[in-house]
Amino acid sequence: MPNIAVCYKWVADEADIIVNADLSVNMDRATGKISDYDKNAIEAGVQLKKALLGTLYGVTFSADSGRPSLKDALSRGLDAAVWVHGTLAADADEYVTCRAIAAGLAKLEDVGVIVCGDGSSDNYARQLPSRLGAALDIPVITAVSHFAIEDGKLLVTRKLEDDEEVYLVDLPVVISVLPEACAAPVPGLKSVMAAGKKPVIEVDADAIADRLEAKSKAVSIKGYEMKRKNIRLTGESEEDIVEQLFLALDKEGVF
Amino acid sequence: MSHFLTEEQTLLRNVIREFAQNELPARAAEIDKTSEFPMDLWKRCAELGLTGVTIAEEYGGLGGDVTTEMFMMEELGKVSPSLGLILDGHLLAVGAIQYSDNEDMKKKYLPLAASGEKIFAISATDPAGASNVPEWTMFGAEVEDGWVLNGNKIFCTNSHVADVYVCMSLTATGLSNFVIEKGTPGLLTGFFEHKVGMRGVNSGSVTYQNVKVPKNHMMNYPMTPLYNVAILDMCSIALGAAETAHAKTVEYLSSRTRGGDPMLSRGSVSYKLLKVLMQIEMARDFIFTTVKLLDEGRPQVAFHGMAKAFIPEMLVGAITNCIELHGAVGYSEDTGLTRLWRDAMGCLIADGSATVCATQAAQMLGWPTKD
C-alpha cells in the first residue's frame, strides 16, 4: 500500500495585506492560511488514499510561526504531518524550499505519489514539483486535471492551453494538480477538533542549514497602482467615437 | 470575531468563514427572494457540525463553548443573517433540553439535534407577548399519566419545518418546557408570517389542542445563564452584518471617485465610515467580553440584555449610513445592503426587542422597574 504525501505551503492571507500610499507592502496584520491551490492538492491526496489505501501525509516547510498550519491541514483529511521548520524558512527561495521538503519526505517510507498544488498563492513560482522530481529522480506530471489509479499505476490527464494529454505513469511520481482536479471541501468542525490528536513529525530545518543556501533573494516587494488614464473621447458621431476608442485601445497594446 | 481566540477557535472560525464565504452568498440572495427554508444549507450545516456546535460531546455534539457559538453566528451573519437565525432557533430549543435536568430527553434528543437529523424549534412567544409571562394563555395541566397542553404560540422560529418542538408553558407551579414531536395529535402549525426581512426563516404559529405529553417530556426551566445566550446570538449576527455593510462601503468608496480622487479620501466621508467602524469594534468587545465571562463561569447576565439593546440598534444605524454613503446604488437590491437593512430590523426584534432587553438589564442591575 503506497503512501501519499501532499506538499503544502502556509502563506500570508492576501486579504490582510495592505499596500501603503508609497506602494510599500505592509504584512504586519496578515494572518496565515494554507495556500488556496494546496487545499486542492490535499483533497487530491484524500482521493488517492481511497485508491491506494496507504497513509496520507502532509509535508510543509515554514518558520516556527507556521505551526497553526498543521491542525488546519490535518483537519482536511491528512493522517499525519511532517513539519520542516526553522529560521531558514524566512528567506528561503525555491531551491531551499525544495531541499527542505525533500528532507521532510526522507522521513517517510514507500511514498507512491507526491502531490503539489498548481502553485503557491503568494509567489506562484510553480517550481516545487519539477525540482522535487529532479531531486528524487522520479517522474513529474504537472497541470493535472484528472487522475485515477489503474493497476497500481497513475493515469493522469494534463490540461494544457490547446490540448489534453493522458499519461500512464509508474509510481513513485510527483504531480501538481489544477484546482479543477478536485474541489477542496470545507472540513467539518469535528475534524478540526480531532486534528490536534494526529501525529506530527518535526524536522529541524536549521540543522540541515549548512547544506542549504538560497540562490536568489527578493530585493524589494512593492505594490502597484492602477491609474485612470483620464482620456475623454469626443467626435462628430458615434462612429467617430467608436473608431477613436479602437485606436486608443490599439495604442495601449490591447489588440 | 474576538481578537483573542485560541488557536483551535481560530481554526474553527476559519472553517465556518470558508463555508459562509464560499457557499452562502448566492443562496442568501435566493432565500431572500423566495422566502423558502434553505434545506440544502441546513444539511450542509449538519454535515459540518454547526447544528451541534454547543451540544456536549457525550451527546454527539462538538462541545464548543459560547464563544464558538458567537463567532459562528458572526460569520453566518456576515452573509446570511437568516441562516444564523435558523440555527439560533434550533440551538435555543436544544439548550432548553441540554440545560435541563431531564436525562431521558438529553439522551433521546440531543444526538438527533447535534447530527441535524431533526430540526428543533422553540415555541416561546405567546400571543399575549413573549415577556408578558403572567398573561400567557398557554397552559400545561398535569394529569395522571403525563401532561395536557392547550394554547397558542406565535412567531415560532422554524415553525413549519421542525421535527421537534420545545414548548414553553405555564403550569400550576410555574414555567416549564415540554418536548413534543411533529405529528403528535393536537399539535398544529398555522399561520405563516411574511416578514420584511430574515426571509427563509420559518416564523409561524403553533397551536396545542389537548396535546398529550408523556410525563418524562416535561423539563424544568433552565436557570443557568447559558440558556440566555440566544439574545447574544442575535448580537453576533448583527455584528457580522454590520461588518459586511462596512466592508462593502469601504470597497465602494475606495473605487468611486469624485474629481479623480476616491470618495473615501474626503474627510466627511471617512469620518462617517470611521464612526461606523468604532461602533462595530465596541460591539465586538461587548459581545466577546460578555461570552468570555460566561465561558469562565463568571456570568454578567445584565450584559446580555444591554448587548441586545445596543448592538442590533448599532447595526440599523450602521447600515443606514452605509446605504446613504453608497447613494442610489446602495438603495438598489443588487448591492445587497437593503437585504441586510431588512434583516437588521429582524435582529432588533428577534429573541427580545431592544426595549424589552434593556428593561431586563435594568432589572438585573436592581433598578426600580414596573415590569
XYZ file of C-alpha atoms in Angstrom:
626
model
C 0.000 0.000 0.000
C 1.952 3.030 -1.196
C 1.674 6.125 0.919
C 0.784 9.566 -0.362
C 2.467 12.840 0.533
C 0.927 16.239 -0.109
C 3.157 19.291 -0.085
C 1.508 22.441 1.155
C 2.566 25.973 1.998
C 1.461 28.303 4.778
C 1.154 31.740 3.190
C 0.055 35.203 4.244
C -3.635 35.803 3.669
C -3.712 38.312 0.836
C -6.930 39.783 2.218
C -4.914 41.125 5.172
C -2.068 42.626 3.128
C -2.110 46.411 2.877
C -0.421 48.355 0.090
C 0.572 51.728 1.540
C 0.304 55.028 -0.315
C 4.034 54.831 -1.203
C 3.350 51.333 -2.621
C 5.324 49.626 0.162
C 3.654 46.418 1.328
C 2.534 46.090 4.932
C 2.127 42.489 6.018
C 2.149 43.153 9.770
C -1.528 42.268 10.190
C -1.542 39.389 7.727
C -2.686 36.118 9.211
C -1.588 32.799 7.766
C -3.566 30.351 5.695
C -2.966 27.259 3.628
C -2.237 28.319 0.077
C -5.512 28.104 -1.841
C -4.183 25.745 -4.518
C -2.740 23.453 -1.866
C -6.218 22.838 -0.464
C -7.000 21.221 -3.818
C -3.792 19.200 -3.516
C -4.792 17.947 -0.073
C -8.159 16.845 -1.406
C -6.390 15.105 -4.303
C -4.380 13.265 -1.675
C -7.589 12.274 0.114
C -8.953 10.867 -3.162
C -5.710 8.996 -3.922
C -5.703 7.486 -0.457
C -9.060 5.884 -1.199
C -7.482 4.073 -4.139
C -4.033 3.321 -2.753
C -5.132 2.659 0.860
C -1.842 3.963 2.222
C -1.235 6.682 4.789
C -1.794 10.275 3.731
C 0.925 12.648 4.913
C 1.187 16.390 4.632
C 4.664 17.843 4.256
C 5.300 21.520 4.849
C 8.222 23.870 5.359
C 7.759 27.058 7.327
C 9.039 29.290 10.069
C 8.055 28.321 13.599
C 5.094 30.675 13.247
C 3.610 28.209 10.768
C 2.581 25.774 13.490
C -1.161 26.580 13.105
C -0.970 25.184 9.574
C -0.642 21.678 10.981
C -4.077 21.428 12.573
C -5.613 23.217 9.619
C -4.101 20.776 7.133
C -4.733 17.742 9.327
C -8.399 18.720 9.630
C -8.691 18.446 5.845
C -8.119 14.705 5.789
C -4.396 14.112 6.335
C -3.457 11.226 8.620
C -0.192 12.774 9.770
C 2.109 15.668 9.008
C 5.806 16.260 8.555
C 6.777 19.764 9.591
C 10.170 21.045 8.489
C 10.641 24.287 10.357
C 13.182 26.834 11.462
C 14.552 30.307 10.822
C 15.801 29.112 7.448
C 12.286 29.489 6.070
C 12.291 33.278 6.373
C 14.493 33.888 3.316
C 14.001 30.573 1.548
C 13.888 30.540 -2.222
C 12.533 27.714 -4.354
C 15.852 25.843 -4.179
C 15.896 25.866 -0.376
C 12.201 25.042 -0.186
C 12.678 22.009 -2.401
C 15.606 20.732 -0.340
C 13.704 21.264 2.907
C 10.633 19.447 1.602
C 12.871 16.635 0.349
C 14.332 16.359 3.849
C 10.807 16.016 5.175
C 9.908 13.389 2.590
C 13.008 11.446 3.581
C 11.310 10.745 6.923
C 8.620 8.744 5.129
C 8.735 5.273 3.659
C 7.201 3.956 0.479
C 5.715 7.183 -0.855
C 3.971 6.386 -4.143
C 2.565 9.772 -5.084
C 3.739 13.223 -4.082
C 1.027 15.790 -4.726
C 1.593 19.513 -5.078
C -0.786 22.365 -5.777
C -0.671 24.227 -9.064
C 1.426 26.950 -7.433
C 1.568 28.811 -4.158
C -0.917 31.622 -3.824
C 1.792 34.050 -2.653
C 4.526 33.958 -5.308
C 3.146 31.302 -7.692
C 6.625 30.200 -8.770
C 5.369 26.678 -9.666
C 8.861 25.235 -9.299
C 8.468 22.742 -6.468
C 7.111 19.743 -8.450
C 9.887 19.882 -11.061
C 12.614 20.493 -8.524
C 11.345 17.668 -6.317
C 11.178 15.298 -9.270
C 14.757 16.159 -10.148
C 15.972 15.867 -6.567
C 14.278 12.486 -6.068
C 14.918 11.299 -9.630
C 11.302 10.392 -10.283
C 8.818 11.470 -12.988
C 6.861 14.705 -12.749
C 3.465 15.408 -14.272
C 2.205 18.983 -13.981
C -1.135 20.627 -14.791
C -3.105 17.517 -13.851
C -6.829 17.984 -14.328
C -7.882 14.385 -13.708
C -6.256 11.371 -12.103
C -7.023 7.763 -11.259
C -5.149 4.688 -10.113
C -5.159 1.823 -12.623
C -3.357 -1.449 -11.923
C -1.038 0.228 -9.462
C -0.134 2.996 -11.889
C -1.310 6.564 -12.074
C -3.452 7.572 -15.040
C -3.424 11.330 -15.395
C -4.817 13.925 -17.743
C -2.783 17.079 -18.294
C -4.806 20.080 -19.335
C -2.821 22.484 -21.436
C -3.823 25.627 -23.259
C -4.791 23.940 -26.505
C -4.972 20.243 -25.802
C -5.229 17.498 -23.230
C -2.635 14.788 -22.759
C -3.170 11.460 -20.996
C -0.287 9.611 -19.343
C 0.018 6.307 -17.542
C 2.924 6.584 -15.159
C 4.691 4.236 -12.758
C 4.923 5.108 -9.087
C 6.583 6.908 -7.442
C 5.663 10.138 -9.154
C 5.295 13.838 -8.410
C 2.153 15.534 -9.675
C 0.819 19.051 -9.471
C -2.944 19.325 -9.674
C -5.055 22.082 -11.146
C -7.870 23.387 -8.943
C -10.407 21.730 -11.247
C -8.922 18.301 -10.496
C -10.874 18.249 -7.257
C -12.689 20.918 -5.340
C -11.460 21.446 -1.808
C -14.314 20.786 0.624
C -14.758 22.692 3.833
C -13.790 20.378 6.700
C -16.275 19.622 9.450
C -15.862 21.172 12.869
C -15.259 17.779 14.448
C -12.378 17.191 12.027
C -10.833 20.416 13.279
C -11.179 19.278 16.893
C -9.698 15.854 16.061
C -6.766 17.289 14.117
C -4.788 18.086 17.241
C -4.623 14.393 18.113
C -2.949 13.341 14.851
C 0.816 12.714 14.764
C 3.296 15.325 13.590
C 6.902 14.525 12.702
C 9.109 17.563 13.234
C 12.301 18.174 11.281
C 14.676 20.933 12.360
C 15.383 22.869 9.191
C 18.207 24.774 10.818
C 20.013 21.504 11.486
C 20.292 20.949 7.731
C 21.031 24.607 7.021
C 24.694 24.025 6.166
C 23.530 22.180 3.068
C 21.082 24.914 2.130
C 21.818 28.355 0.844
C 19.310 30.452 -1.064
C 20.347 31.059 -4.655
C 18.061 34.049 -5.094
C 16.861 36.762 -2.786
C 13.972 39.198 -3.055
C 15.434 42.707 -3.264
C 12.152 44.547 -2.956
C 8.432 43.939 -2.969
C 6.132 46.756 -3.961
C 2.502 47.054 -4.781
C 1.310 48.612 -7.951
C -1.369 51.137 -8.584
C -3.915 51.169 -11.360
C -4.275 54.732 -12.504
C -7.005 56.082 -14.692
C -5.832 57.464 -17.999
C -8.404 60.247 -17.846
C -8.793 60.247 -21.628
C -12.069 61.614 -22.916
C -13.037 60.621 -26.444
C -15.062 63.109 -28.448
C -16.215 63.099 -32.047
C -18.803 64.197 -34.538
C -20.690 60.927 -34.452
C -20.916 57.683 -32.510
C -18.931 56.005 -35.295
C -16.144 58.554 -34.839
C -16.021 57.907 -31.102
C -16.004 54.141 -31.565
C -13.168 54.446 -34.069
C -11.225 56.600 -31.634
C -11.830 54.034 -28.919
C -10.361 51.279 -31.095
C -7.367 53.462 -31.941
C -6.813 54.269 -28.263
C -7.016 50.606 -27.265
C -4.656 49.672 -30.095
C -2.223 52.291 -28.868
C -2.313 50.711 -25.425
C -1.452 47.351 -26.964
C -4.798 45.748 -26.199
C -5.037 44.156 -29.658
C -14.581 37.747 15.829
C -12.808 38.236 19.071
C -9.227 39.435 18.858
C -8.338 36.848 21.482
C -9.330 33.456 20.092
C -7.306 30.358 20.897
C -5.542 28.505 18.075
C -8.348 25.940 17.973
C -11.063 28.588 17.989
C -9.275 30.425 15.188
C -9.270 27.267 13.064
C -12.946 26.639 13.769
C -13.710 30.244 12.870
C -11.731 29.928 9.638
C -13.640 26.795 8.628
C -17.014 28.425 9.318
C -15.875 31.526 7.422
C -14.786 29.362 4.492
C -18.227 27.778 4.401
C -20.037 31.097 4.738
C -17.998 32.980 2.172
C -17.860 30.164 -0.393
C -21.287 28.610 -0.185
C -23.715 31.201 1.137
C -23.594 34.417 -0.904
C -25.630 33.279 -3.905
C -28.063 31.275 -1.796
C -28.561 34.115 0.683
C -29.924 36.325 -2.096
C -32.139 33.499 -3.412
C -33.552 32.757 0.016
C -34.417 36.416 0.397
C -36.308 36.349 -2.900
C -38.172 33.072 -2.408
C -38.590 33.028 1.390
C -38.144 29.272 1.201
C -36.478 27.429 4.057
C -32.955 26.522 2.826
C -33.000 22.768 3.460
C -29.812 22.354 1.390
C -27.946 24.731 3.691
C -29.400 23.058 6.760
C -27.935 19.765 5.543
C -24.561 21.425 4.957
C -24.667 22.906 8.463
C -25.407 19.413 9.772
C -22.516 17.869 7.797
C -20.120 20.474 9.108
C -21.286 20.137 12.713
C -22.859 23.580 13.099
C -26.167 22.114 14.252
C -24.491 20.690 17.348
C -21.866 23.313 17.984
C -22.555 23.720 21.721
C -24.067 20.302 22.384
C -21.880 18.235 24.698
C -19.575 15.678 23.053
C -21.166 12.838 25.021
C -24.383 13.523 23.101
C -22.691 13.736 19.713
C -22.091 17.467 19.608
C -18.923 19.459 19.187
C -18.814 20.516 22.830
C -17.909 24.057 21.843
C -18.147 26.951 24.248
C -20.352 30.023 23.919
C -17.517 31.951 22.275
C -17.556 29.354 19.489
C -21.302 29.773 19.040
C -20.834 33.542 18.833
C -18.172 33.581 16.131
C -20.216 31.022 14.220
C -23.192 33.393 14.315
C -20.970 36.328 13.365
C -19.582 34.548 10.301
C -23.064 33.455 9.198
C -24.408 36.934 9.896
C -21.859 38.417 7.521
C -23.539 36.652 4.622
C -26.902 35.254 5.674
C -28.442 36.520 8.908
C -31.395 34.262 8.056
C -29.295 31.103 8.345
C -27.937 32.404 11.630
C -31.455 32.874 12.964
C -32.482 29.380 11.823
C -29.598 27.899 13.831
C -30.350 30.244 16.728
C -33.909 28.875 16.937
C -32.623 25.300 16.793
C -29.949 25.849 19.437
C -32.319 27.720 21.740
C -34.679 24.741 21.724
C -31.761 22.369 22.183
C -30.463 24.463 25.081
C -33.768 24.004 26.869
C -33.061 20.265 26.826
C -29.317 20.385 27.399
C -29.533 22.673 30.403
C -32.485 20.881 31.992
C -32.065 18.052 34.478
C -34.058 15.623 32.310
C -31.547 12.939 31.322
C -34.168 10.971 29.319
C -34.717 13.904 26.971
C -30.993 14.582 26.669
C -30.227 11.007 25.649
C -33.162 10.802 23.270
C -32.989 14.156 21.517
C -29.563 15.770 21.790
C -27.850 13.312 19.383
C -30.628 13.921 16.840
C -30.188 17.664 17.230
C -26.396 17.518 17.018
C -26.427 15.496 13.808
C -29.032 17.789 12.301
C -31.224 14.775 11.596
C -34.019 16.617 13.377
C -34.733 20.327 13.249
C -35.750 21.801 16.571
C -37.996 24.768 17.295
C -38.827 26.549 20.472
C -42.346 27.862 20.760
C -41.984 30.505 23.396
C -43.753 33.630 22.185
C -47.292 33.748 23.474
C -49.886 35.912 21.710
C -50.009 37.896 24.948
C -46.344 38.805 24.428
C -43.115 36.855 24.884
C -42.087 38.728 28.003
C -45.606 39.100 29.385
C -45.470 35.702 31.059
C -48.161 36.275 33.713
C -50.775 36.807 30.975
C -49.793 33.811 28.859
C -52.696 31.674 27.750
C -50.559 28.613 27.150
C -51.050 26.172 29.989
C -49.856 22.707 30.841
C -52.150 20.698 33.109
C -50.779 17.701 34.944
C -52.878 14.557 34.533
C -52.435 11.044 35.813
C -50.124 9.774 33.054
C -48.455 12.995 31.995
C -49.456 16.455 30.851
C -52.041 18.065 28.593
C -51.099 21.276 26.780
C -53.515 23.881 25.493
C -52.789 27.233 23.917
C -51.175 29.065 21.020
C -47.699 30.263 20.249
C -46.725 32.754 17.577
C -43.522 33.754 15.802
C -42.085 30.324 16.451
C -38.729 30.119 14.635
C -38.538 27.008 12.391
C -42.289 26.620 12.934
C -43.221 24.743 9.772
C -40.062 22.674 9.245
C -39.354 21.498 12.775
C -39.386 17.843 13.728
C -39.286 18.510 17.444
C -40.856 21.401 19.358
C -39.903 22.645 22.760
C -42.964 24.407 24.143
C -42.552 26.904 26.935
C -45.686 26.890 29.059
C -47.094 27.945 32.372
C -48.114 25.164 34.726
C -49.645 25.205 38.167
C -46.175 25.527 39.644
C -44.585 27.999 37.240
C -42.750 27.916 33.934
C -41.786 24.615 32.295
C -40.626 23.321 28.935
C -42.195 20.357 27.128
C -40.750 18.299 24.287
C -43.270 17.371 21.596
C -42.600 15.650 18.305
C -44.160 16.654 14.995
C -47.209 14.528 14.290
C -48.342 14.393 17.893
C -52.175 14.620 17.882
C -53.331 18.146 18.623
C -50.081 19.815 17.570
C -50.906 22.069 14.629
C -48.892 24.583 12.653
C -50.945 27.511 11.477
C -50.283 30.986 10.186
C -47.024 31.557 8.349
C -45.585 35.040 8.786
C -44.459 37.006 5.736
C -41.717 39.142 7.158
C -39.895 42.257 5.996
C -36.536 40.565 6.448
C -34.983 37.374 7.760
C -36.753 35.640 4.924
C -36.358 31.914 4.605
C -36.696 31.632 8.355
C -39.945 29.881 9.157
C -41.813 32.070 11.614
C -45.333 30.999 12.338
C -47.940 29.992 14.813
C -48.158 26.652 16.577
C -51.356 25.544 18.234
C -51.609 22.994 21.017
C -55.081 21.474 21.294
C -55.258 18.972 24.124
C -51.764 17.748 23.278
C -50.922 14.812 25.500
C -47.314 14.801 26.609
C -45.626 11.907 28.432
C -44.552 12.639 31.982
C -40.850 12.438 31.221
C -41.154 15.017 28.406
C -41.627 17.806 30.921
C -38.456 19.696 31.804
C -37.692 22.245 34.434
C -36.997 25.735 33.101
C -33.181 26.026 32.966
C -31.873 28.516 35.469
C -28.359 28.731 34.046
C -27.258 31.909 32.264
C -26.048 29.609 29.461
C -29.708 29.281 28.452
C -29.830 33.016 27.915
C -27.373 33.180 25.000
C -29.959 33.390 22.215
C -30.060 37.155 22.544
C -26.286 37.170 22.219
C -26.662 35.105 19.043
C -28.683 37.960 17.600
C -25.958 40.395 18.656
C -23.300 38.335 16.887
C -25.411 38.042 13.756
C -25.837 41.829 13.886
C -22.096 42.285 14.342
C -21.388 40.180 11.248
C -23.971 42.028 9.163
C -22.517 45.393 10.227
C -19.021 44.239 9.278
C -20.233 43.287 5.815
C -22.021 46.601 5.305
C -18.909 48.467 6.409
C -16.539 46.427 4.237
C -18.766 46.840 1.185
C -18.868 50.575 1.744
C -15.107 50.926 2.180
C -14.602 48.959 -1.032
C -17.130 51.043 -2.921
C -15.852 54.396 -1.714
C -12.278 53.376 -2.460
C -13.097 52.876 -6.123
C -15.827 55.517 -6.565
C -14.126 58.777 -7.440
C -15.018 62.424 -7.382
C -12.712 64.818 -9.182
C -10.352 61.911 -9.772
C -9.910 61.065 -6.087
C -11.537 58.224 -4.179
C -14.579 59.333 -2.205
C -13.001 57.708 0.840
C -10.272 60.361 0.793
C -12.842 63.021 1.722
C -12.752 63.767 5.424
C -16.500 63.976 5.867
C -16.932 60.543 4.265
C -14.095 58.795 6.058
C -15.184 60.249 9.401
C -18.708 58.925 8.942
C -17.413 55.499 7.996
C -14.875 55.503 10.803
C -17.665 56.131 13.298
C -19.407 53.026 11.964
C -16.198 51.066 12.478
C -15.810 52.405 16.022
C -19.283 51.148 16.873
C -18.540 47.768 15.294
C -15.401 47.431 17.415
C -17.327 48.418 20.545
C -19.956 45.817 19.723
C -17.278 43.177 19.184
C -15.674 43.883 22.530
C -19.052 43.926 24.265
C -20.100 40.546 22.855
C -16.867 38.684 23.305
C -16.185 40.092 26.770
C -19.681 39.037 27.820
C -19.294 35.494 26.476
C -15.776 35.123 27.852
C -17.168 35.877 31.299
C -19.875 33.306 30.635
C -17.394 30.672 29.449
C -15.259 31.296 32.521
C -18.226 30.796 34.838
C -18.417 34.471 35.785
C -21.656 35.482 34.043
C -22.857 39.064 33.983
C -26.422 38.474 32.853
C -27.225 42.192 32.765
C -24.654 42.460 29.987
C -26.756 40.123 27.818
C -29.714 42.469 27.818
C -27.512 45.527 27.433
C -25.762 43.981 24.435
C -29.085 43.140 22.795
C -30.333 46.676 23.449
C -27.219 48.215 21.924
C -25.847 46.074 19.106
C -28.839 45.492 16.783
C -29.592 49.228 17.053
C -25.975 49.869 16.137
C -26.488 47.642 13.098
C -29.568 49.532 11.933
C -27.679 52.827 12.214
C -24.567 51.418 10.540
C -26.440 50.059 7.550
C -28.463 53.227 7.175
C -25.197 55.166 6.979
C -23.644 52.669 4.571
C -26.645 52.815 2.236
C -26.582 56.604 2.307
C -22.851 56.647 1.552
C -23.476 54.409 -1.470
C -26.080 56.819 -2.800
C -28.635 55.394 -5.206
C -26.544 52.270 -5.708
C -26.973 51.409 -2.049
C -30.734 51.646 -2.357
C -30.709 49.018 -5.093
C -31.383 45.410 -4.073
C -28.398 44.309 -6.173
C -25.895 45.854 -3.774
C -27.114 43.548 -1.030
C -27.257 46.279 1.590
C -31.022 46.610 1.547
C -31.383 42.918 2.395
C -29.103 43.397 5.379
C -31.082 46.504 6.300
C -34.307 44.490 6.353
C -32.593 41.684 8.252
C -31.261 44.263 10.720
C -34.818 45.086 11.769
C -35.259 41.380 12.499
C -32.129 41.385 14.669
C -33.614 44.284 16.583
C -36.733 42.309 17.462
C -35.934 38.576 17.428
C -35.304 36.960 20.822
C -36.478 40.112 22.597
C -36.733 43.695 21.364
C -34.143 46.249 22.374
C -36.595 47.885 24.769
C -37.553 44.635 26.477
C -33.922 43.571 26.797
C -32.926 46.955 28.211
C -35.716 46.651 30.775
C -34.496 43.192 31.747
C -30.956 44.519 32.067
C -32.221 47.296 34.324
C -33.944 44.689 36.496
C -30.712 42.704 36.691
C -28.940 45.823 37.874
C -31.511 46.196 40.626
C -33.025 49.346 39.211
C -36.673 50.025 40.015
C -38.897 48.882 37.157
C -42.610 48.314 36.817
C -42.211 45.173 34.667
